[in-house]
Coordinates of C-alpha atoms in Angstrom, one line a residue:
Chain A
M860 CA -177.8 63.4 -12.4
T861 CA -175.8 61.3 -14.7
G862 CA -175.2 60.8 -18.5
P863 CA -175.6 63.6 -21.1
D864 CA -177.2 65.9 -18.5
A865 CA -174.2 65.6 -16.3
R866 CA -171.9 66.4 -19.2
R867 CA -174.0 69.5 -19.9
T868 CA -173.9 70.6 -16.3
A869 CA -170.1 70.1 -16.3
E870 CA -169.9 72.4 -19.4
T871 CA -172.1 75.0 -17.9
V872 CA -170.4 75.1 -14.5
W873 CA -167.0 75.2 -16.2
R874 CA -168.1 78.2 -18.3
M875 CA -169.3 80.0 -15.2
E876 CA -166.4 79.1 -12.9
S877 CA -163.4 78.7 -15.2
A878 CA -161.9 82.1 -14.1
S879 CA -162.0 81.0 -10.4
V880 CA -160.6 77.6 -11.3
V881 CA -157.7 79.1 -13.3
A882 CA -157.1 81.8 -10.6
V883 CA -156.8 79.3 -7.8
A884 CA -154.6 76.9 -9.8
S885 CA -152.4 79.8 -11.0
R886 CA -151.9 81.0 -7.4
V887 CA -150.8 77.6 -6.2
L888 CA -148.4 77.3 -9.2
G889 CA -147.4 81.0 -9.4
D890 CA -148.0 80.8 -13.2
V891 CA -151.1 81.5 -15.3
A892 CA -150.1 79.3 -18.3
L893 CA -149.6 76.3 -16.0
G894 CA -152.7 77.3 -14.0
E895 CA -154.8 77.3 -17.1
E896 CA -153.5 73.8 -18.1
I897 CA -154.3 72.4 -14.6
A898 CA -157.7 74.1 -14.7
Q899 CA -158.4 72.4 -18.0
D900 CA -157.3 69.1 -16.5
A901 CA -159.9 69.6 -13.7
F902 CA -162.6 70.2 -16.3
V903 CA -161.6 67.1 -18.2
A904 CA -161.8 65.1 -15.0
A905 CA -165.4 66.5 -14.5
L906 CA -166.3 65.4 -18.0
E907 CA -165.0 62.0 -17.3
Q908 CA -166.3 61.4 -13.9
W909 CA -169.7 63.2 -13.6
P910 CA -171.5 61.3 -16.3
S911 CA -170.8 58.0 -14.6
R912 CA -170.6 58.9 -10.9
G913 CA -173.1 61.7 -10.9
V914 CA -172.8 65.4 -10.5
P915 CA -171.3 66.3 -7.1
P916 CA -173.5 68.3 -4.7
N917 CA -171.3 71.4 -5.1
P918 CA -170.1 71.2 -8.7
A919 CA -168.3 74.6 -8.6
G920 CA -166.5 73.7 -5.4
W921 CA -165.6 70.3 -6.9
L922 CA -163.9 72.0 -9.9
V923 CA -161.9 74.4 -7.7
S924 CA -160.9 71.7 -5.2
T925 CA -159.8 69.3 -7.9
A926 CA -157.8 72.0 -9.7
R927 CA -156.2 72.9 -6.4
H928 CA -155.3 69.3 -5.6
L929 CA -153.8 68.8 -9.1
A930 CA -151.8 72.0 -8.8
I931 CA -150.5 71.0 -5.3
D932 CA -149.5 67.6 -6.7
L933 CA -147.6 69.3 -9.5
V934 CA -145.8 71.6 -7.1
R935 CA -144.9 68.6 -5.0
R936 CA -143.5 66.6 -7.9
R937 CA -141.5 69.5 -9.2
S938 CA -140.2 70.2 -5.7
T939 CA -139.1 66.6 -5.3
Y940 CA -137.3 66.8 -8.6
A941 CA -135.7 70.2 -7.6
R942 CA -134.6 68.7 -4.3
K943 CA -132.8 65.9 -6.1
L944 CA -131.1 68.4 -8.4
A945 CA -129.9 70.6 -5.7
E946 CA -129.8 69.2 -2.2
V947 CA -128.8 72.4 -0.6
G948 CA -130.9 75.0 1.1
R949 CA -134.5 75.8 0.7
T950 CA -135.5 76.6 -2.8
V951 CA -138.3 79.0 -3.8
T952 CA -140.3 75.9 -4.8
D953 CA -140.0 74.5 -1.3
A954 CA -141.3 77.7 0.2
R955 CA -144.2 77.7 -2.2
L956 CA -144.9 74.0 -1.4
D957 CA -145.2 74.8 2.3
G958 CA -148.0 77.3 1.5
A959 CA -149.6 74.8 -0.8
V960 CA -149.7 72.0 1.8
E961 CA -151.1 74.3 4.4
E962 CA -154.0 75.1 2.1
A963 CA -154.6 71.4 1.5
G964 CA -156.4 71.5 4.8
D965 CA -159.2 73.7 3.6
V966 CA -159.8 72.3 0.2
D967 CA -163.4 71.4 1.0
D968 CA -164.0 75.0 1.8
A969 CA -163.4 75.7 -1.9
L970 CA -165.7 78.7 -2.5
D971 CA -164.1 80.8 0.3
D972 CA -163.0 84.4 0.2
H973 CA -159.5 83.6 -1.0
I974 CA -161.0 83.1 -4.5
G975 CA -161.6 86.8 -4.6
D976 CA -158.0 87.6 -4.1
D977 CA -157.0 85.0 -6.6
L978 CA -159.4 86.5 -9.2
L979 CA -157.8 89.9 -8.6
R980 CA -154.3 88.4 -9.1
L981 CA -155.5 86.9 -12.3
V982 CA -157.0 90.1 -13.7
F983 CA -153.9 92.1 -12.7
T984 CA -151.8 89.5 -14.5
T985 CA -153.8 89.2 -17.7
C986 CA -153.9 93.1 -17.8
H987 CA -150.2 93.5 -17.0
P988 CA -148.6 96.5 -18.6
V989 CA -145.7 94.4 -20.1
L990 CA -148.4 93.1 -22.5
T991 CA -149.6 95.0 -25.5
T992 CA -153.1 96.3 -25.2
E993 CA -154.4 93.8 -27.8
S994 CA -152.8 90.9 -26.0
R995 CA -154.2 92.0 -22.7
V996 CA -157.7 92.1 -24.2
A997 CA -157.4 88.7 -25.8
L998 CA -155.9 87.0 -22.7
T999 CA -158.4 88.6 -20.4
L1000 CA -161.3 87.4 -22.5
R1001 CA -159.8 84.0 -22.5
L1002 CA -158.9 83.6 -18.8
L1003 CA -161.4 85.9 -17.0
G1004 CA -164.3 85.5 -19.5
G1005 CA -163.7 81.8 -20.0
L1006 CA -164.1 82.2 -23.8
T1007 CA -162.6 79.7 -26.2
T1008 CA -160.1 80.9 -28.7
T1009 CA -162.8 80.7 -31.4
E1010 CA -165.1 82.9 -29.3
V1011 CA -162.2 85.4 -28.6
A1012 CA -161.6 85.6 -32.4
R1013 CA -165.3 86.1 -33.1
G1014 CA -165.6 88.7 -30.5
L1015 CA -162.6 90.7 -31.7
L1016 CA -163.3 90.1 -35.4
I1017 CA -159.9 88.6 -35.9
P1018 CA -158.9 85.3 -37.5
E1019 CA -158.8 82.4 -35.0
A1020 CA -155.1 81.8 -35.7
T1021 CA -154.4 85.5 -34.8
A1022 CA -156.4 85.2 -31.6
G1023 CA -154.5 82.0 -30.7
Q1024 CA -151.2 83.7 -31.4
R1025 CA -152.1 86.7 -29.3
I1026 CA -153.0 84.5 -26.3
S1027 CA -150.0 82.3 -26.5
R1028 CA -147.6 85.2 -27.1
A1029 CA -149.1 87.0 -24.0
K1030 CA -148.5 83.9 -21.8
R1031 CA -144.9 83.7 -23.1
T1032 CA -144.3 87.3 -22.5
L1033 CA -145.6 87.0 -18.9
A1034 CA -143.2 84.1 -18.4
T1035 CA -140.1 85.6 -20.0
Q1036 CA -140.6 89.0 -18.2
G1037 CA -140.9 87.1 -14.9
V1038 CA -144.3 88.5 -14.1
S1039 CA -145.2 87.0 -10.7
F1040 CA -148.8 86.0 -9.9
E1041 CA -149.2 88.5 -7.2
L1042 CA -151.2 91.6 -6.3
P1043 CA -149.5 94.9 -7.2
R1044 CA -147.7 96.6 -4.4
A1045 CA -149.3 99.8 -3.1
E1046 CA -147.0 102.1 -5.0
E1047 CA -147.7 100.2 -8.3
M1048 CA -151.4 100.2 -7.8
P1049 CA -152.5 103.3 -9.7
E1050 CA -150.6 102.3 -12.9
R1051 CA -151.6 98.6 -12.6
L1052 CA -155.3 99.4 -11.9
G1053 CA -155.3 101.9 -14.8
S1054 CA -154.0 99.1 -17.1
V1055 CA -156.9 96.8 -16.0
L1056 CA -159.6 99.5 -16.4
E1057 CA -158.3 100.4 -19.8
V1058 CA -158.7 96.8 -20.9
V1059 CA -162.3 96.6 -19.7
Y1060 CA -163.1 100.0 -21.3
L1061 CA -161.6 99.0 -24.6
M1062 CA -163.4 95.7 -24.6
F1063 CA -166.7 97.4 -24.1
N1064 CA -166.1 100.0 -26.7
E1065 CA -164.9 97.4 -29.2
G1066 CA -168.4 95.9 -28.8
Y1067 CA -170.3 99.2 -28.5
V1068 CA -169.1 100.7 -31.8
A1069 CA -167.8 98.4 -34.4
T1070 CA -165.3 100.6 -36.2
S1071 CA -165.7 98.9 -39.6
G1072 CA -168.0 96.5 -41.4
P1073 CA -171.7 96.1 -41.5
D1074 CA -172.3 95.3 -37.8
W1075 CA -173.0 98.4 -35.7
A1076 CA -172.4 96.7 -32.3
R1077 CA -171.4 93.4 -30.9
P1078 CA -173.3 93.2 -27.6
E1079 CA -171.6 89.9 -26.4
L1080 CA -168.4 91.8 -26.1
C1081 CA -170.1 94.6 -24.1
H1082 CA -171.6 92.0 -21.8
E1083 CA -168.2 90.4 -21.2
A1084 CA -166.8 93.9 -20.3
I1085 CA -169.7 94.6 -17.9
R1086 CA -169.3 91.2 -16.3
L1087 CA -165.6 92.1 -15.6
A1088 CA -166.5 95.6 -14.4
R1089 CA -169.0 94.1 -11.9
L1090 CA -166.4 91.6 -10.7
L1091 CA -163.9 94.4 -10.2
A1092 CA -166.5 96.6 -8.4
A1093 CA -167.2 93.7 -6.0
L1094 CA -163.5 93.0 -5.4
L1095 CA -162.4 96.6 -5.1
P1096 CA -165.4 98.3 -3.6
V1097 CA -163.6 101.4 -2.4
E1098 CA -161.7 102.2 -5.6
R1099 CA -163.6 105.1 -7.1
E1100 CA -162.5 104.7 -10.7
V1101 CA -163.5 101.0 -10.5
L1102 CA -167.0 101.8 -9.4
A1103 CA -167.2 104.7 -11.9
L1104 CA -166.2 102.5 -14.8
D1105 CA -168.9 100.0 -13.8
A1106 CA -171.4 102.8 -13.6
L1107 CA -170.3 104.1 -17.0
L1108 CA -170.7 100.7 -18.7
E1109 CA -174.1 99.9 -17.1
L1110 CA -175.4 103.3 -18.3
Q1111 CA -173.9 103.0 -21.8
A1112 CA -175.3 99.4 -22.0
S1113 CA -178.8 100.6 -21.0
R1114 CA -179.0 102.1 -24.4
L1115 CA -177.9 99.1 -26.4
A1116 CA -181.4 98.2 -27.6
A1117 CA -182.2 101.7 -28.7
R1118 CA -179.0 102.4 -30.6
A1119 CA -179.9 100.8 -33.9
D1120 CA -183.1 100.5 -35.9
A1121 CA -184.6 97.4 -37.5
S1122 CA -182.3 97.8 -40.5
G1123 CA -179.2 98.0 -38.3
A1124 CA -178.7 101.7 -38.9
P1125 CA -177.5 103.6 -35.9
V1126 CA -179.9 105.9 -34.0
P1127 CA -178.0 108.8 -32.4
L1128 CA -178.6 109.3 -28.7
L1129 CA -180.8 112.3 -29.0
D1130 CA -183.1 110.6 -31.5
Q1131 CA -183.4 107.3 -29.5
D1132 CA -186.7 106.1 -28.1
R1133 CA -186.0 106.5 -24.4
R1134 CA -188.7 103.9 -23.6
R1135 CA -186.3 101.4 -25.0
W1136 CA -183.6 102.3 -22.6
D1137 CA -183.1 99.5 -20.0
P1138 CA -184.4 100.9 -16.6
L1139 CA -182.7 98.2 -14.6
L1140 CA -179.3 99.1 -16.0
V1141 CA -180.0 102.8 -15.6
R1142 CA -180.8 102.2 -12.0
R1143 CA -177.7 100.0 -11.4
G1144 CA -175.5 102.6 -13.2
T1145 CA -176.8 105.6 -11.2
S1146 CA -176.7 103.6 -7.9
V1147 CA -173.1 102.5 -8.4
L1148 CA -172.2 106.1 -9.5
S1149 CA -173.6 107.5 -6.2
R1150 CA -171.4 105.1 -4.3
A1151 CA -168.4 106.3 -6.4
L1152 CA -169.3 109.9 -5.8
A1153 CA -169.6 109.3 -2.1
L1154 CA -165.9 108.3 -1.9
P1155 CA -163.5 111.1 -1.3
G1156 CA -161.1 112.4 -4.0
P1157 CA -160.8 114.8 -6.9
P1158 CA -162.8 114.3 -10.2
T1159 CA -161.4 111.5 -12.2
P1160 CA -161.9 110.5 -15.9
Y1161 CA -164.3 107.6 -15.5
L1162 CA -166.2 109.4 -12.8
L1163 CA -166.8 112.4 -15.1
Q1164 CA -167.7 110.2 -18.0
A1165 CA -170.2 108.2 -15.9
S1166 CA -171.7 111.5 -14.6
I1167 CA -172.2 112.7 -18.2
A1168 CA -173.8 109.3 -19.1
A1169 CA -176.1 109.7 -16.0
C1170 CA -177.2 113.2 -17.1
H1171 CA -178.4 111.6 -20.4
A1172 CA -179.9 108.6 -18.6
L1173 CA -181.9 110.7 -16.2
A1174 CA -183.3 113.2 -18.7
P1175 CA -186.9 112.2 -19.4
T1176 CA -186.7 113.6 -23.0
A1177 CA -183.8 114.7 -25.2
A1178 CA -185.1 118.3 -25.0
E1179 CA -184.9 118.2 -21.2
T1180 CA -181.2 117.3 -21.2
D1181 CA -179.1 119.4 -18.8
W1182 CA -176.6 120.6 -21.4
P1183 CA -175.0 123.3 -19.3
Q1184 CA -174.2 120.6 -16.7
I1185 CA -172.9 118.2 -19.4
A1186 CA -170.8 121.1 -20.9
S1187 CA -169.2 121.8 -17.5
L1188 CA -168.5 118.0 -16.9
Y1189 CA -166.8 117.9 -20.3
A1190 CA -164.8 121.0 -19.3
A1191 CA -163.7 119.2 -16.1
L1192 CA -162.9 116.1 -18.2
A1193 CA -160.8 118.1 -20.6
T1194 CA -158.8 119.2 -17.5
V1195 CA -158.1 115.8 -16.0
S1196 CA -157.9 113.9 -19.2
P1197 CA -157.4 116.3 -22.1
S1198 CA -157.9 114.8 -25.6
P1199 CA -159.2 116.0 -28.9
V1200 CA -162.2 113.6 -28.6
V1201 CA -163.2 115.2 -25.3
E1202 CA -162.9 118.6 -26.8
L1203 CA -165.1 117.5 -29.7
N1204 CA -167.8 116.3 -27.3
R1205 CA -167.5 119.5 -25.3
A1206 CA -168.2 121.4 -28.5
V1207 CA -171.4 119.5 -29.0
A1208 CA -172.5 120.1 -25.3
V1209 CA -171.6 123.8 -25.5
G1210 CA -173.5 124.1 -28.8
M1211 CA -176.6 122.4 -27.3
A1212 CA -176.3 124.5 -24.1
G1213 CA -177.1 127.5 -26.3
D1214 CA -173.8 128.6 -27.7
P1215 CA -173.2 127.0 -31.1
V1216 CA -170.8 129.8 -32.1
E1217 CA -168.4 128.8 -29.2
G1218 CA -169.0 125.2 -30.0
L1219 CA -167.9 125.8 -33.6
E1220 CA -164.8 127.7 -32.3
I1221 CA -163.8 124.6 -30.3
V1222 CA -164.2 122.4 -33.4
E1223 CA -162.2 124.8 -35.6
A1224 CA -159.4 124.8 -33.0
L1225 CA -159.3 121.0 -33.4
A1226 CA -158.8 121.1 -37.1
D1227 CA -155.1 120.6 -36.9
A1228 CA -155.1 117.8 -34.3
P1229 CA -153.2 115.0 -36.0
S1230 CA -155.1 112.3 -34.1
L1231 CA -158.4 113.6 -35.5
R1232 CA -157.3 113.8 -39.1
D1233 CA -159.8 111.8 -41.2
Y1234 CA -162.0 111.3 -38.1
P1235 CA -165.5 111.5 -39.4
Q1236 CA -166.9 112.9 -36.1
V1237 CA -165.1 116.2 -36.6
P1238 CA -167.1 117.2 -39.8
A1239 CA -170.2 115.5 -38.3
V1240 CA -170.1 117.7 -35.2
R1241 CA -169.2 120.8 -37.3
A1242 CA -172.2 120.0 -39.5
H1243 CA -174.5 119.7 -36.4
L1244 CA -173.3 123.0 -35.0
L1245 CA -173.7 124.7 -38.4
G1246 CA -177.2 123.3 -38.6
L1247 CA -178.0 124.9 -35.2
L1248 CA -176.8 128.2 -36.6
G1249 CA -179.1 127.8 -39.7
R1250 CA -176.1 127.6 -42.1
T1251 CA -177.7 124.7 -43.9
E1252 CA -175.6 124.6 -47.1
E1253 CA -172.4 124.4 -45.1
A1254 CA -173.9 121.8 -42.8
R1255 CA -174.9 119.7 -45.8
E1256 CA -171.4 119.8 -47.2
A1257 CA -169.8 118.9 -43.8
Y1258 CA -172.2 115.9 -43.4
L1259 CA -171.1 114.6 -46.8
V1260 CA -167.4 115.0 -45.8
A1261 CA -168.2 113.0 -42.7
A1262 CA -170.0 110.3 -44.6
D1263 CA -167.1 109.9 -46.9
L1264 CA -164.7 109.4 -44.0
T1265 CA -166.5 106.8 -41.9
R1266 CA -165.8 103.1 -42.5
N1267 CA -169.0 102.1 -40.7
E1268 CA -171.6 101.6 -43.4
P1269 CA -174.8 102.2 -41.4
E1270 CA -173.2 105.4 -40.0
A1271 CA -172.3 106.6 -43.5
A1272 CA -176.0 106.1 -44.5
L1273 CA -177.1 108.1 -41.5
L1274 CA -174.7 111.0 -42.3
R1275 CA -175.9 111.1 -45.9
R1276 CA -179.5 111.2 -44.7
R1277 CA -178.5 114.1 -42.4
A1278 CA -176.9 115.9 -45.4
H1279 CA -180.1 115.4 -47.4
E1280 CA -182.3 116.8 -44.5
S1281 CA -180.0 119.8 -44.3
R1282 CA -180.9 120.9 -47.7
S1283 CA -184.2 122.5 -46.7
Chain B
M171 CA -179.7 87.0 -21.7
R172 CA -181.7 88.0 -18.7
F173 CA -183.8 85.6 -16.6
V174 CA -186.1 86.0 -13.7
S175 CA -186.2 83.3 -11.1
T176 CA -189.1 83.3 -8.7
L177 CA -189.0 81.1 -5.6
K178 CA -192.2 79.5 -4.4
V179 CA -192.6 77.6 -1.2
S180 CA -195.1 74.7 -1.1
H181 CA -194.2 73.3 2.4
Q182 CA -192.4 75.2 5.1
P183 CA -191.4 73.6 8.4
D184 CA -192.8 75.1 11.6
T185 CA -189.3 76.0 12.7
P186 CA -187.9 79.4 11.8
P187 CA -185.4 79.5 8.9
P188 CA -182.1 78.4 10.4
A189 CA -179.3 81.0 10.7
S190 CA -177.0 78.8 8.6
L191 CA -179.5 79.0 5.7
M192 CA -179.6 82.8 5.9
E193 CA -175.8 82.9 5.9
A194 CA -175.5 80.5 3.0
I195 CA -178.1 82.6 1.0
A196 CA -176.1 85.8 1.7
A197 CA -172.8 84.1 0.6
L198 CA -174.4 82.8 -2.6
G199 CA -175.8 86.2 -3.2
M200 CA -172.4 87.8 -2.9
E201 CA -170.9 85.2 -5.2
A202 CA -173.6 85.7 -7.8
T203 CA -173.3 89.5 -7.6
R204 CA -169.5 89.4 -7.8
S205 CA -169.7 87.2 -10.9
G206 CA -171.9 89.9 -12.5
A207 CA -174.8 87.5 -12.9
L208 CA -177.2 88.6 -10.2
V209 CA -178.5 92.1 -11.1
D210 CA -181.5 92.4 -9.0
V211 CA -183.0 90.5 -6.1
A212 CA -185.7 90.9 -3.4
G213 CA -187.4 88.8 -0.7
L214 CA -191.2 89.3 -0.5
M215 CA -193.4 89.6 2.5
P216 CA -196.5 87.3 2.6
V217 CA -199.6 88.7 0.9
G218 CA -201.3 88.6 4.3
A219 CA -198.7 91.0 5.8
G220 CA -200.1 94.1 4.2
G221 CA -200.4 93.2 0.5
G222 CA -203.5 92.8 -1.5
R223 CA -205.0 91.7 -4.8
V224 CA -206.6 93.4 -7.7
T225 CA -208.8 91.2 -9.8
L226 CA -210.6 91.6 -13.1
A227 CA -213.3 89.0 -13.5
G228 CA -216.6 89.0 -15.4
G229 CA -216.0 92.7 -16.3
T230 CA -215.6 93.7 -12.7
L231 CA -212.5 95.1 -11.0
T232 CA -212.2 94.3 -7.3
V233 CA -209.5 95.1 -4.8
T234 CA -209.2 92.7 -1.9
D235 CA -207.0 92.5 1.2
G236 CA -205.1 89.3 2.1
P237 CA -204.5 86.9 3.6
F238 CA -205.1 84.4 0.8
A239 CA -204.8 80.7 1.3
E240 CA -202.2 79.9 -1.3
S241 CA -200.8 76.4 -2.0
K242 CA -197.6 78.0 -3.2
E243 CA -196.5 81.4 -1.9
L244 CA -194.1 83.5 -3.8
I245 CA -191.2 84.4 -1.5
S246 CA -188.5 86.0 -3.5
Y247 CA -187.3 86.8 -7.0
A248 CA -183.9 87.2 -8.5
V249 CA -182.8 88.6 -11.9
Y250 CA -179.8 87.0 -13.6
E251 CA -177.8 88.3 -16.6
V252 CA -176.1 85.2 -18.0
R253 CA -174.8 83.7 -21.3
S254 CA -177.3 80.9 -21.5
R255 CA -180.5 79.3 -20.0
D256 CA -178.3 76.6 -18.5
E257 CA -176.4 79.2 -16.5
A258 CA -179.6 80.7 -15.2
L259 CA -180.8 77.2 -14.2
E260 CA -177.5 76.5 -12.5
W261 CA -177.9 79.6 -10.3
A262 CA -181.5 78.7 -9.4
T263 CA -180.3 75.2 -8.6
R264 CA -177.7 76.5 -6.2
F265 CA -180.3 78.6 -4.5
V266 CA -182.8 75.8 -4.0
R267 CA -180.0 73.4 -3.0
L268 CA -179.2 75.6 0.0
H269 CA -182.7 75.0 1.3
Q270 CA -182.2 71.3 0.9
E271 CA -178.9 71.5 2.8
H272 CA -180.0 73.8 5.6
W273 CA -183.7 73.4 6.2
A274 CA -184.9 69.8 6.5
G275 CA -188.5 69.5 5.3
W276 CA -188.7 72.6 3.2
E277 CA -190.3 72.1 -0.2
G278 CA -190.7 74.5 -3.0
E279 CA -189.6 75.5 -6.5
A280 CA -187.9 78.1 -8.5
D281 CA -189.4 79.0 -11.8
V282 CA -186.8 80.4 -14.3
Q283 CA -188.2 82.5 -17.1
Q284 CA -186.4 84.5 -19.8
V285 CA -187.0 88.2 -19.9
F286 CA -188.5 89.3 -23.2
E287 CA -186.0 91.5 -25.0
A288 CA -187.5 93.6 -27.7
P289 CA -186.0 93.4 -31.2
P290 CA -184.8 96.7 -32.6
A291 CA -187.7 99.1 -33.4
P292 CA -189.1 99.1 -36.9

C-alpha cells in the first residue's frame, strides 16, 4: 500500500497508537513533553516514508520502534554533550543511557509487555496530583486519548487557546516540579491511583451531563473515558476500584441512547425505554463488577456506585427496581464517601423504597448544605417526594424552583413539564 | 462507533493451526482488549459439529442439521468500539495478517460492518 492510502493508514495507526508511542519515548527520555515531541517526529517520519516506500508489515510496531530509536539517539547526543561539560563521574544521563542502549536490542519486539508499564507511567504522570484537575483532564485527553488540541477544546467546551494553555502549563508544571516518569511507590499508590480515577470519572461525567447549554450529553467524551477505564482495568486487573470504575462507566454508558428523546430533552432513568439500553455494555459492566466484588476488601465508593448502577441495569422494568437494596447501598456509600449529593440520592431511594416521609426528612436536613445551595436537584427531589405523598401543590412549586435553578435548558423544560403534571 | 468483524475461511491448509498463530491471536486479542476497542469476541464451531439451519423458503419453515458444504465458513466474530471505520478496518487487517504470517496457504476474509445505532426515540 502506497500513496494516499498509506497516508490514511499512517493517520489511523497514529491515532490508535499515539499513547503507546508517547509512553515509550517518554520512558526512554524520562520526560513527557520531550516524549511527545519525539513521538510526533516518529509520526511525521511515517507520513514521509509510508506513501513512497509502502506501509510496513507491522505499522504500530514501526511507530513505536522509530520513536524509541529517535529517543535513544536524543539521549545519546545529550549524554555526549553532558560528558563534554563535566568529565567527572557518571551522570544521571549516563545511567539512563545504559538502560536505553540495552533496550536497543529488542526494538523489533516493539509491541511487548513493557508498553503496558509505560502506558501506566504515562497515565500516572498526566494525572499527577501536582496538576490542577482541569489540567489533568486536558493533558490526559491529549496524551492518552491522542486527541488534538482542537478536539480537546471541543470535548471540554473551552476555547482552543484555553485548551492549548492548559496542556502546555501542565507539561511545564510537571517539569518544574521535577515529576519523574515513574510508577508510584507502593506507599503513594492509593493517593496516586485516586488521582487517576478521579480524572477518568470527571471526564465521563463531563460528557454524560453537560452542565450548561443546549447539549444534554457529549458521548465522545464518555467514550474517551471508557477507553481509559478499560485500559486501566487491563493494566491493573487486581485493583478493585479500577475494575469498579470501569463497571460503573460501562453501566452508565449502556443508557446513553435512552437518556434523551428526539428533541434532545432528557429522559429520567425511571422513564427510559429499557429496550434502548445497550445489552452488551450492561453485560460487560456486570461482568467486570463481579470480578471487582470477588476481590477482597471493604466496600469502596466506586464499587458501591457500580453496584447501584447494576441494580438499575438488571431490573426488567422501573417498577421492579430493588429500591430497598439501592437505599442500603446509598447508606453504605454515605458512610465511606459522605457527601450531600449521596444523601440526596439516598433520599430518592428511601422514598421509592416506600418511605417518602423519611426521604423528605433527609432532603430537609440538606437544606443548609452550602455546596447544594442553588443546586436544582434538591428542589427536584423534594418535589418528587412530595408528589409521592400526594402533596401536589407543594410538589408543583418545588419543580418550578428547580426549573429556575438549572442552567441546562432541556432539563429546565422537563422540570416545568413535571410541575404542570403535578397540578392534577 | 461499533463494528462487527466476521472472519470467513475460504481455503484452510490440511495442517492444524500452528501454535504460533494461536499465540499471536491471543496477544492481539489482549492488546485490542487493553486499548478498549475489543468489546466482544468468539470463535465458532463448524455448522457440522452440532449446529443447524432454520430456513424459510416458499412459505415453508424447515430445520435441518449440518454439515453443509460451504465455500466460506464463518469461524469467528469480533465486536470493536472505535472512533472511525478506518480503525475497525485496521484491527481486522491486523487479525487477518496474523494468518498470513503464521499459516501458509490459509485464505479467507474478514467482513467489517458497522452496528446500527438507533437515533433517539421520537
